[in-house]
Amino acid sequence: MTDGTSDETTEEQLDAVLAAAAAAAPQWAASDPATRRRLLEALAVALEGAVDELVALAQEETALSTARLSGEVRRTAYQLRFAADVVADGGYLDAVRDEPSQDAGLPAPRPDLRRVLLPRGPALVFEAGNFPFAFGLLGTDTAAGLAAGCPVVVKVHPGHPRTSLRQAELARGALDAAGFPAGLLGSVVGGEPGVRALRDPRVRVATFTGSLRGGLALQQVAQERAEPIPFYGELGSVNPVVVTAAAAERRTEEVAKGLLDSVSGSGGQLCTKPGLVLVPAGPLPDLLARLVAERAPERMLTPDGRDRFREELAERRSLPGVEVLGAGRPEAADDPSAQQVLLLTTSAERAAEQLEQLAQEVFGPAAVVVAYDDAAALEELVPRLPGSLTGTVQYDPEDPEDVARAARVAELLAARVGRVVFNGWPTGVSVALAMHHGGPPPASTDDTTTSVGGASLRRFLRPVVFQGAPELALPPALRGAPA
Amino acid sequence: MTDGTSDETTEEQLDAVLAAAAAAAPQWAASDPATRRRLLEALAVALEGAVDELVALAQEETALSTARLSGEVRRTAYQLRFAADVVADGGYLDAVRDEPSQDAGLPAPRPDLRRVLLPRGPALVFEAGNFPFAFGLLGTDTAAGLAAGCPVVVKVHPGHPRTSLRQAELARGALDAAGFPAGLLGSVVGGEPGVRALRDPRVRVATFTGSLRGGLALQQVAQERAEPIPFYGELGSVNPVVVTAAAAERRTEEVAKGLLDSVSGSGGQLCTKPGLVLVPAGPLPDLLARLVAERAPERMLTPDGRDRFREELAERRSLPGVEVLGAGRPEAADDPSAQQVLLLTTSAERAAEQLEQLAQEVFGPAAVVVAYDDAAALEELVPRLPGSLTGTVQYDPEDPEDVARAARVAELLAARVGRVVFNGWPTGVSVALAMHHGGPPPASTDDTTTSVGGASLRRFLRPVVFQGAPELALPPALRGAPA
């Protein structure tokens, strides 16, 4: 911990945090589901007991709305309890047994084999800038790491340090009161201390949600250690949307409004914001152009973020054949965080020529609308899209032919994304057993893992098989006679 | 394919192989379990129908024994059928569903979510040199890749090209006869064409079994692609063995003989060969020194491999405090593949000082015996060992105190290895549901995956969740009402 101040963590402080995490690791790895629930519940209660204070702090630091932030705190508390449910169920351990066998059909006699997932040890969690709670100090990776049996050290995000460190204080109070070692949840402030922690042999796994550049640099640090460790980064996602001709014709207004809400919500600063939208040329682009003009400016997390966004957007606008489809109401000149909503557009032919540049994430309230004349363009464009967290298809469910078309588009999207959304918008990530919040690079560094959902605990676990082990040497989940 | 010759694959040939694999991918991904079994069975039958011919070829190329090679062919056929059983069971798809819910306890309404693992597409499999069949052209990765729904292209190992290409011919015959597209199983010859294949966007996942240096270089190629792909390498493993004082005292001869068999079997060229053995000072090292002197020379796969082995061994022998504990019968001077069995030894103190050098894999019939005076040395040494595929504890099961000691050693080993073996020897890898044949680096590039066992199909799969999808757009495993 860092005593609630946002001063950069010193080398001595970091050493103490990591030593405490390492010391707490064996006992926590051996803890039972009821103990883990007790810890996670205590953290959820601590969060809920300070909603107003935390939301006020986060608003000062991030310019996100009260509704968004208080909803986020609720979700974060839910995530902590959800992780406890996953542990209680036990299926997350993926325990499998083979009984010994001398069967003549086997290539060799089979010993008693029992496999289970074991906790890796101390985890380093890099907070996200755009979710001070849900992907913050007590966010989804922290919940999953603790639930999986790993102490967690959180690298505080510079975009909302006070919000994070107040959560750290509340967490420390809750741990103390419930008799848990403080080493179960530590924090570190500062970029350089964060990298030092990532290099430390006591850290056994790391997770990150943030920019492509930052994430790839940290991944390299994790790989260049004497013993590389898993680094799970969620880095950038253009989240393609495909609108079929039938949907554009019969659900025009619904699709247009849904898209604009999804592009501009939370200032477009969501990892699942649609960035590239393939729509039939015609009435839908025209309606989008009209509707976007009514949109109020969005507030971005920080002035720096707004400047980066504008630079990236200017690059897209300078590409040949790319035009402004429409812009929202202009922002006040004296507000350094405000940003008007923007839609760019180009043709399918132009998009095919410069897809690499057009299909990079732009983090803010903007999207590129690609107008196609013929559905055949989808067969060319979709397979060439970069990996994304989500891909969406908007179709007409009442039209059997269009359902078949949507199924084909979904098949193409499924090869490029982690979640295929039908007639919904991807800016909702359910905390649920089947959720997968990951995708091919650049969306994730490892597309088999997820930061949200029932499988999120697996990031912090590793399979080990015990061969011919005496009962005493087996982890609890493997003891006893086979089921 | 390469027409059964071991000439390096040309650029045109490679393009044809990859184009055929890519063309076969969608249909194969959609194939049902019965179809996959039909393919895998056809390959198993083709192998079994040519055992004598294949064993003779492999003997010419590798100097492995008839018994070892014919056993390996049996195991390879078993692996193909085992993979079909895993597919038939269906659990490997890890299908999970959440029903839609408006429950007030949720942070937001939950849509219909259905997650499943989908095939990645064409897989590139780098054959191992030391297993011309079990990790060869029709080996475990090929079986798992095909079973998982991916076409497979095999990079032939230069140590046994004719054995591999004959298997490719047999496989092609079997595919043709059963009416499967040839693109389901291709081959490529040559280092440079292998790297070119790894860079090709049509290849979606790669697996490798071989040297640390070669594997890391290929991993980098996979990561530097425009879209990085998973590269699953099994690279090197020192496979520590810990012998308790009670086992050394009461099971002296059994342990000594078992160890020597394990160190020298297959010329010590197995990825699970014990390379570092922690034994109590006293009668066991003395017995090992006597028994090793009776061992006949082993034949190594190739003269080059023997030379590399001798160089690596010479480095270890030159370390301060490292001595020869004993040597097997000397090899004939005119046999460039023969190698006497060797045991080196040093003290626990010396080992602690230079563990990094001593605990690197030496691929051949040798091991380093570390003599400890006090079991406390294990607490220092074991946690510092490099990641390994296996860790073994030899103990006395009749002695309750020793069982507790073994449990503690196993706990330390479990943090460093993928498989903990009790009173067995690690040179047997069962093809079984619970098997895990992976471990922390350098043993594996990704310690969550396995090249052998029920979970081996996962290397070739990726989770995708379908949100609110119409029935028609769902993969078969996700259709219908929730169970």
GROMACS .gro file of C-alpha atoms in nm, chain A residues 91-96 115-117 446-449 455 458 461-463, chain B residues 82-83 86-87 89-95 115-121 123 140-141 143-150 204-207 230 232 433-436 446-463:
model
   75
   91GLY     CA    1  -1.627  -2.620  -1.189
   92TYR     CA    2  -1.369  -2.347  -1.256
   93LEU     CA    3  -1.100  -2.586  -1.126
   94ASP     CA    4  -1.152  -2.807  -1.432
   95ALA     CA    5  -1.069  -3.112  -1.218
   96VAL     CA    6  -1.034  -3.432  -1.423
  115ARG     CA    7  -0.551  -3.281  -1.286
  116VAL     CA    8  -0.660  -2.951  -1.135
  117LEU     CA    9  -0.596  -2.580  -1.180
  446ASP     CA   10  -0.431  -1.399  -2.562
  447ASP     CA   11  -0.770  -1.452  -2.721
  448THR     CA   12  -0.845  -1.761  -2.513
  449THR     CA   13  -0.879  -1.556  -2.195
  455ALA     CA   14  -1.390  -1.794  -1.714
  458ARG     CA   15  -0.854  -1.896  -1.541
  461LEU     CA   16  -0.457  -2.050  -1.267
  462ARG     CA   17  -0.238  -2.317  -1.421
  463PRO     CA   18  -0.307  -2.690  -1.468
  565PHE     CA   19  -0.843  -4.110  -2.839
  566ALA     CA   20  -0.885  -3.765  -2.999
  569VAL     CA   21  -1.274  -3.658  -2.691
  570VAL     CA   22  -1.469  -3.504  -2.979
  572ASP     CA   23  -1.785  -3.666  -2.572
  573GLY     CA   24  -1.830  -3.299  -2.662
  574GLY     CA   25  -1.712  -3.162  -2.328
  575TYR     CA   26  -1.399  -3.027  -2.498
  576LEU     CA   27  -1.616  -2.751  -2.651
  577ASP     CA   28  -1.663  -2.599  -2.306
  578ALA     CA   29  -2.012  -2.485  -2.409
  598ARG     CA   30  -2.022  -1.955  -2.551
  599VAL     CA   31  -1.837  -2.230  -2.732
  600LEU     CA   32  -1.488  -2.305  -2.858
  601LEU     CA   33  -1.447  -2.268  -3.234
  602PRO     CA   34  -1.165  -2.404  -3.453
  603ARG     CA   35  -0.895  -2.149  -3.534
  604GLY     CA   36  -0.835  -2.268  -3.890
  606ALA     CA   37  -0.261  -2.527  -3.797
  623THR     CA   38  -0.042  -3.594  -3.105
  624ASP     CA   39  -0.066  -3.236  -3.235
  626ALA     CA   40  -0.453  -3.573  -3.405
  627ALA     CA   41  -0.564  -3.291  -3.176
  628GLY     CA   42  -0.568  -3.031  -3.454
  629LEU     CA   43  -0.772  -3.245  -3.690
  630ALA     CA   44  -1.002  -3.357  -3.409
  631ALA     CA   45  -1.057  -2.995  -3.307
  632GLY     CA   46  -1.169  -2.909  -3.660
  633CYS     CA   47  -0.853  -2.756  -3.808
  687ARG     CA   48  -0.383  -1.955  -3.762
  688VAL     CA   49  -0.199  -2.147  -3.489
  689ALA     CA   50   0.134  -2.329  -3.459
  690THR     CA   51   0.276  -2.597  -3.234
  713PRO     CA   52  -0.069  -1.857  -3.075
  715TYR     CA   53   0.264  -2.345  -2.848
  916LEU     CA   54  -0.808  -3.732  -2.017
  917ALA     CA   55  -0.633  -3.584  -1.712
  918MET     CA   56  -0.281  -3.575  -1.862
  919HIS     CA   57  -0.105  -3.241  -1.867
  929ASP     CA   58   0.227  -2.143  -2.257
  930ASP     CA   59   0.196  -2.355  -1.945
  931THR     CA   60  -0.183  -2.368  -1.964
  932THR     CA   61  -0.171  -2.591  -2.272
  933THR     CA   62  -0.074  -2.952  -2.326
  934SER     CA   63   0.049  -3.145  -2.628
  935VAL     CA   64  -0.080  -3.477  -2.493
  936GLY     CA   65  -0.413  -3.572  -2.335
  937GLY     CA   66  -0.777  -3.476  -2.340
  938ALA     CA   67  -0.708  -3.103  -2.319
  939SER     CA   68  -0.472  -3.105  -2.618
  940LEU     CA   69  -0.753  -3.007  -2.855
  941ARG     CA   70  -0.779  -2.666  -2.685
  942ARG     CA   71  -0.464  -2.542  -2.853
  943PHE     CA   72  -0.658  -2.533  -3.177
  944LEU     CA   73  -0.970  -2.365  -3.045
  945ARG     CA   74  -1.080  -2.020  -2.937
  946PRO     CA   75  -1.386  -1.915  -2.734
   0.00000   0.00000   0.00000
